[in-house]
Amino acid sequence: LSIEGALMSPLLARLHRGLILFNGSLAGLAMVLIFLLVAGNAFARYTFGGSITWGEDTAIYLMIYGLMFGMSWAYLQDKHIGFDLIRRLLPTRWVRWQAVAVDLIVLVVGIGLMVSAVEFIAARGGRTSSSTGMPMWLFQASMLIGGGLLSFSALVMGALRLCDQHGEESSS
């Protein structure tokens, strides 16, 4: 390992752990809020004969935010769908490079998601949600945040793989 790599690797590892904690915490918080909102809505419906008017839409928006945080959380832990068959067919010395190539593809996908989100917000972000009364860009921003987190996660994962001199060879 070079001096830069020796210094960068602990920083990357710390950033990696922080991102896992951040994304996992917010994905979990979204799930808890969805549960409380749906349970409260069901309780109100059967107890008082009516539900919270903004409850169902808000649960959907929370689910989208939770999905975006969960997507990055899963990627940072390599708990996503992968092409294991391809990896097993590759020579051991190429496995790390295949993973870095996937990180680059995911980076491009994350950037694409952000670009799409900006276009979506520009076209429809000025509208107001009829159920919550809040501007729609607050909910549509989930795509922008998710794309940014996914892109950043791909950069961190790619950098970690490049700093790791042993790569996947030692873990396979």
PDB file of C-alpha atoms in Angstrom:
ATOM      1  CA  LEU A   1       0.000   0.000   0.000  1.00  0.00           C
ATOM      2  CA  SER A   2       1.220   3.482  -0.792  1.00  0.00           C
ATOM      3  CA  ILE A   3       1.308   6.189   1.877  1.00  0.00           C
ATOM      4  CA  GLU A   4      -1.759   7.823   0.314  1.00  0.00           C
ATOM      5  CA  GLY A   5      -3.558   4.470   0.268  1.00  0.00           C
ATOM      6  CA  ALA A   6      -2.600   3.752   3.875  1.00  0.00           C
ATOM      7  CA  LEU A   7      -4.033   7.103   4.975  1.00  0.00           C
ATOM      8  CA  MET A   8      -7.053   6.999   2.669  1.00  0.00           C
ATOM      9  CA  SER A   9      -8.192   3.519   3.613  1.00  0.00           C
ATOM     10  CA  PRO A  10      -9.048   4.310   7.295  1.00  0.00           C
ATOM     11  CA  LEU A  11     -10.808   7.501   6.196  1.00  0.00           C
ATOM     12  CA  LEU A  12     -12.793   5.584   3.586  1.00  0.00           C
ATOM     13  CA  ALA A  13     -13.624   2.867   6.100  1.00  0.00           C
ATOM     14  CA  ARG A  14     -14.896   5.474   8.549  1.00  0.00           C
ATOM     15  CA  LEU A  15     -16.925   7.216   5.837  1.00  0.00           C
ATOM     16  CA  HIS A  16     -18.287   3.836   4.771  1.00  0.00           C
ATOM     17  CA  ARG A  17     -19.415   2.977   8.309  1.00  0.00           C
ATOM     18  CA  GLY A  18     -20.943   6.439   8.736  1.00  0.00           C
ATOM     19  CA  LEU A  19     -22.908   6.134   5.507  1.00  0.00           C
ATOM     20  CA  ILE A  20     -24.197   2.702   6.534  1.00  0.00           C
ATOM     21  CA  LEU A  21     -25.344   4.107   9.878  1.00  0.00           C
ATOM     22  CA  PHE A  22     -26.912   7.203   8.266  1.00  0.00           C
ATOM     23  CA  ASN A  23     -28.796   5.329   5.549  1.00  0.00           C
ATOM     24  CA  GLY A  24     -29.816   2.448   7.800  1.00  0.00           C
ATOM     25  CA  SER A  25     -31.085   4.799  10.499  1.00  0.00           C
ATOM     26  CA  LEU A  26     -33.177   6.870   8.091  1.00  0.00           C
ATOM     27  CA  ALA A  27     -34.542   3.784   6.300  1.00  0.00           C
ATOM     28  CA  GLY A  28     -35.492   2.324   9.685  1.00  0.00           C
ATOM     29  CA  LEU A  29     -37.044   5.597  10.819  1.00  0.00           C
ATOM     30  CA  ALA A  30     -39.130   5.701   7.643  1.00  0.00           C
ATOM     31  CA  MET A  31     -40.357   2.157   8.328  1.00  0.00           C
ATOM     32  CA  VAL A  32     -41.292   3.004  11.925  1.00  0.00           C
ATOM     33  CA  LEU A  33     -43.149   6.151  10.820  1.00  0.00           C
ATOM     34  CA  ILE A  34     -44.995   4.204   8.112  1.00  0.00           C
ATOM     35  CA  PHE A  35     -46.042   1.595  10.662  1.00  0.00           C
ATOM     36  CA  LEU A  36     -47.247   4.222  13.138  1.00  0.00           C
ATOM     37  CA  LEU A  37     -49.093   6.152  10.442  1.00  0.00           C
ATOM     38  CA  VAL A  38     -50.828   3.119   8.955  1.00  0.00           C
ATOM     39  CA  ALA A  39     -51.678   1.681  12.389  1.00  0.00           C
ATOM     40  CA  GLY A  40     -52.971   5.070  13.573  1.00  0.00           C
ATOM     41  CA  ASN A  41     -55.003   5.454  10.405  1.00  0.00           C
ATOM     42  CA  ALA A  42     -56.544   1.986  10.825  1.00  0.00           C
ATOM     43  CA  PHE A  43     -57.283   2.693  14.488  1.00  0.00           C
ATOM     44  CA  ALA A  44     -58.970   5.993  13.601  1.00  0.00           C
ATOM     45  CA  ARG A  45     -60.973   4.368  10.812  1.00  0.00           C
ATOM     46  CA  TYR A  46     -62.400   1.613  13.010  1.00  0.00           C
ATOM     47  CA  THR A  47     -62.698   3.657  16.197  1.00  0.00           C
ATOM     48  CA  PHE A  48     -63.958   7.011  14.928  1.00  0.00           C
ATOM     49  CA  GLY A  49     -65.346   5.985  11.553  1.00  0.00           C
ATOM     50  CA  GLY A  50     -62.886   8.107   9.563  1.00  0.00           C
ATOM     51  CA  SER A  51     -59.218   8.081   8.742  1.00  0.00           C
ATOM     52  CA  ILE A  52     -56.543  10.740   8.585  1.00  0.00           C
ATOM     53  CA  THR A  53     -56.947  12.410   5.191  1.00  0.00           C
ATOM     54  CA  TRP A  54     -53.237  12.822   4.573  1.00  0.00           C
ATOM     55  CA  GLY A  55     -52.220   9.493   6.109  1.00  0.00           C
ATOM     56  CA  GLU A  56     -52.218   7.205   3.083  1.00  0.00           C
ATOM     57  CA  ASP A  57     -50.329   9.573   0.768  1.00  0.00           C
ATOM     58  CA  THR A  58     -47.808  10.412   3.472  1.00  0.00           C
ATOM     59  CA  ALA A  59     -47.171   6.692   4.052  1.00  0.00           C
ATOM     60  CA  ILE A  60     -46.474   6.286   0.322  1.00  0.00           C
ATOM     61  CA  TYR A  61     -44.059   9.228   0.319  1.00  0.00           C
ATOM     62  CA  LEU A  62     -42.303   7.861   3.419  1.00  0.00           C
ATOM     63  CA  MET A  63     -42.024   4.490   1.705  1.00  0.00           C
ATOM     64  CA  ILE A  64     -40.283   6.103  -1.274  1.00  0.00           C
ATOM     65  CA  TYR A  65     -37.842   7.948   0.984  1.00  0.00           C
ATOM     66  CA  GLY A  66     -37.236   4.747   2.951  1.00  0.00           C
ATOM     67  CA  LEU A  67     -36.584   2.868  -0.265  1.00  0.00           C
ATOM     68  CA  MET A  68     -34.012   5.432  -1.361  1.00  0.00           C
ATOM     69  CA  PHE A  69     -32.146   5.249   1.967  1.00  0.00           C
ATOM     70  CA  GLY A  70     -32.449   1.458   2.009  1.00  0.00           C
ATOM     71  CA  MET A  71     -31.104   1.204  -1.539  1.00  0.00           C
ATOM     72  CA  SER A  72     -27.871   2.957  -0.541  1.00  0.00           C
ATOM     73  CA  TRP A  73     -27.699   1.034   2.739  1.00  0.00           C
ATOM     74  CA  ALA A  74     -27.903  -2.286   0.886  1.00  0.00           C
ATOM     75  CA  TYR A  75     -25.359  -1.229  -1.736  1.00  0.00           C
ATOM     76  CA  LEU A  76     -22.845  -0.132   0.883  1.00  0.00           C
ATOM     77  CA  GLN A  77     -22.998  -3.618   2.411  1.00  0.00           C
ATOM     78  CA  ASP A  78     -23.036  -5.536  -0.875  1.00  0.00           C
ATOM     79  CA  LYS A  79     -26.486  -6.839   0.088  1.00  0.00           C
ATOM     80  CA  HIS A  80     -27.947  -6.170  -3.317  1.00  0.00           C
ATOM     81  CA  ILE A  81     -28.714  -8.381  -6.267  1.00  0.00           C
ATOM     82  CA  GLY A  82     -25.451  -9.279  -7.941  1.00  0.00           C
ATOM     83  CA  PHE A  83     -24.135 -11.306 -10.835  1.00  0.00           C
ATOM     84  CA  ASP A  84     -22.590 -14.084  -8.801  1.00  0.00           C
ATOM     85  CA  LEU A  85     -22.448 -16.422 -11.803  1.00  0.00           C
ATOM     86  CA  ILE A  86     -20.257 -13.978 -13.708  1.00  0.00           C
ATOM     87  CA  ARG A  87     -18.014 -13.430 -10.687  1.00  0.00           C
ATOM     88  CA  ARG A  88     -17.535 -17.156 -10.193  1.00  0.00           C
ATOM     89  CA  LEU A  89     -16.529 -17.607 -13.822  1.00  0.00           C
ATOM     90  CA  LEU A  90     -13.910 -14.858 -13.705  1.00  0.00           C
ATOM     91  CA  PRO A  91     -10.285 -15.498 -12.845  1.00  0.00           C
ATOM     92  CA  THR A  92      -9.581 -14.464  -9.245  1.00  0.00           C
ATOM     93  CA  ARG A  93      -7.450 -11.481 -10.256  1.00  0.00           C
ATOM     94  CA  TRP A  94     -10.381  -9.979 -12.234  1.00  0.00           C
ATOM     95  CA  VAL A  95     -13.027 -10.193  -9.502  1.00  0.00           C
ATOM     96  CA  ARG A  96     -12.091  -6.869  -7.932  1.00  0.00           C
ATOM     97  CA  TRP A  97     -12.145  -5.148 -11.318  1.00  0.00           C
ATOM     98  CA  GLN A  98     -15.583  -6.557 -12.084  1.00  0.00           C
ATOM     99  CA  ALA A  99     -16.798  -5.102  -8.775  1.00  0.00           C
ATOM    100  CA  VAL A 100     -15.229  -1.714  -9.598  1.00  0.00           C
ATOM    101  CA  ALA A 101     -16.926  -1.818 -13.034  1.00  0.00           C
ATOM    102  CA  VAL A 102     -20.256  -2.455 -11.303  1.00  0.00           C
ATOM    103  CA  ASP A 103     -19.546   0.493  -8.981  1.00  0.00           C
ATOM    104  CA  LEU A 104     -18.993   2.712 -12.032  1.00  0.00           C
ATOM    105  CA  ILE A 105     -22.245   1.520 -13.603  1.00  0.00           C
ATOM    106  CA  VAL A 106     -24.111   2.197 -10.354  1.00  0.00           C
ATOM    107  CA  LEU A 107     -22.521   5.659 -10.221  1.00  0.00           C
ATOM    108  CA  VAL A 108     -23.896   6.388 -13.698  1.00  0.00           C
ATOM    109  CA  VAL A 109     -27.331   5.037 -12.714  1.00  0.00           C
ATOM    110  CA  GLY A 110     -27.339   7.256  -9.600  1.00  0.00           C
ATOM    111  CA  ILE A 111     -26.430  10.304 -11.673  1.00  0.00           C
ATOM    112  CA  GLY A 112     -29.179   9.389 -14.136  1.00  0.00           C
ATOM    113  CA  LEU A 113     -31.665   9.193 -11.270  1.00  0.00           C
ATOM    114  CA  MET A 114     -30.597  12.649 -10.087  1.00  0.00           C
ATOM    115  CA  VAL A 115     -30.936  14.139 -13.579  1.00  0.00           C
ATOM    116  CA  SER A 116     -34.392  12.583 -13.954  1.00  0.00           C
ATOM    117  CA  ALA A 117     -35.372  13.925 -10.529  1.00  0.00           C
ATOM    118  CA  VAL A 118     -34.300  17.463 -11.419  1.00  0.00           C
ATOM    119  CA  GLU A 119     -36.328  17.305 -14.641  1.00  0.00           C
ATOM    120  CA  PHE A 120     -39.312  15.848 -12.777  1.00  0.00           C
ATOM    121  CA  ILE A 121     -39.166  18.533 -10.080  1.00  0.00           C
ATOM    122  CA  ALA A 122     -38.797  21.267 -12.696  1.00  0.00           C
ATOM    123  CA  ALA A 123     -41.840  19.998 -14.574  1.00  0.00           C
ATOM    124  CA  ARG A 124     -44.150  19.121 -11.680  1.00  0.00           C
ATOM    125  CA  GLY A 125     -42.564  20.328  -8.445  1.00  0.00           C
ATOM    126  CA  GLY A 126     -44.667  23.474  -8.277  1.00  0.00           C
ATOM    127  CA  ARG A 127     -47.844  21.517  -7.657  1.00  0.00           C
ATOM    128  CA  THR A 128     -49.337  21.060  -4.229  1.00  0.00           C
ATOM    129  CA  SER A 129     -50.444  17.732  -2.803  1.00  0.00           C
ATOM    130  CA  SER A 130     -54.203  17.743  -2.395  1.00  0.00           C
ATOM    131  CA  SER A 131     -54.069  15.467   0.651  1.00  0.00           C
ATOM    132  CA  THR A 132     -51.168  17.021   2.592  1.00  0.00           C
ATOM    133  CA  GLY A 133     -51.222  20.594   1.292  1.00  0.00           C
ATOM    134  CA  MET A 134     -47.440  20.439   0.947  1.00  0.00           C
ATOM    135  CA  PRO A 135     -45.513  21.233  -2.229  1.00  0.00           C
ATOM    136  CA  MET A 136     -44.863  18.112  -4.301  1.00  0.00           C
ATOM    137  CA  TRP A 137     -41.166  18.865  -4.701  1.00  0.00           C
ATOM    138  CA  LEU A 138     -40.704  17.811  -1.063  1.00  0.00           C
ATOM    139  CA  PHE A 139     -41.777  14.305  -2.030  1.00  0.00           C
ATOM    140  CA  GLN A 140     -40.189  14.291  -5.495  1.00  0.00           C
ATOM    141  CA  ALA A 141     -36.844  15.277  -3.947  1.00  0.00           C
ATOM    142  CA  SER A 142     -36.599  11.700  -2.682  1.00  0.00           C
ATOM    143  CA  MET A 143     -35.372  10.695  -6.148  1.00  0.00           C
ATOM    144  CA  LEU A 144     -32.721  13.405  -6.102  1.00  0.00           C
ATOM    145  CA  ILE A 145     -31.564  12.435  -2.608  1.00  0.00           C
ATOM    146  CA  GLY A 146     -31.646   8.731  -3.462  1.00  0.00           C
ATOM    147  CA  GLY A 147     -29.647   9.232  -6.649  1.00  0.00           C
ATOM    148  CA  GLY A 148     -27.104  11.350  -4.805  1.00  0.00           C
ATOM    149  CA  LEU A 149     -26.735   8.816  -2.006  1.00  0.00           C
ATOM    150  CA  LEU A 150     -26.436   5.940  -4.480  1.00  0.00           C
ATOM    151  CA  SER A 151     -23.803   7.802  -6.500  1.00  0.00           C
ATOM    152  CA  PHE A 152     -21.838   8.697  -3.376  1.00  0.00           C
ATOM    153  CA  SER A 153     -22.124   5.097  -2.134  1.00  0.00           C
ATOM    154  CA  ALA A 154     -20.805   3.796  -5.457  1.00  0.00           C
ATOM    155  CA  LEU A 155     -17.851   6.187  -5.261  1.00  0.00           C
ATOM    156  CA  VAL A 156     -17.044   5.078  -1.720  1.00  0.00           C
ATOM    157  CA  MET A 157     -17.369   1.382  -2.580  1.00  0.00           C
ATOM    158  CA  GLY A 158     -15.236   1.773  -5.705  1.00  0.00           C
ATOM    159  CA  ALA A 159     -12.557   3.648  -3.752  1.00  0.00           C
ATOM    160  CA  LEU A 160     -12.581   0.995  -1.006  1.00  0.00           C
ATOM    161  CA  ARG A 161     -12.177  -1.751  -3.592  1.00  0.00           C
ATOM    162  CA  LEU A 162      -9.325   0.108  -5.288  1.00  0.00           C
ATOM    163  CA  CYS A 163      -7.548   0.726  -1.948  1.00  0.00           C
ATOM    164  CA  ASP A 164      -7.865  -2.947  -0.981  1.00  0.00           C
ATOM    165  CA  GLN A 165      -4.697  -4.618  -2.293  1.00  0.00           C
ATOM    166  CA  HIS A 166      -6.056  -8.097  -1.673  1.00  0.00           C
ATOM    167  CA  GLY A 167      -9.468  -7.409  -3.199  1.00  0.00           C
ATOM    168  CA  GLU A 168     -11.985 -10.218  -3.316  1.00  0.00           C
ATOM    169  CA  GLU A 169      -9.225 -12.848  -3.536  1.00  0.00           C
ATOM    170  CA  SER A 170      -8.837 -13.022   0.242  1.00  0.00           C
ATOM    171  CA  SER A 171     -12.567 -13.220   0.949  1.00  0.00           C
ATOM    172  CA  SER A 172     -13.578 -15.726  -1.734  1.00  0.00           C
TER     173      SER A 172
END
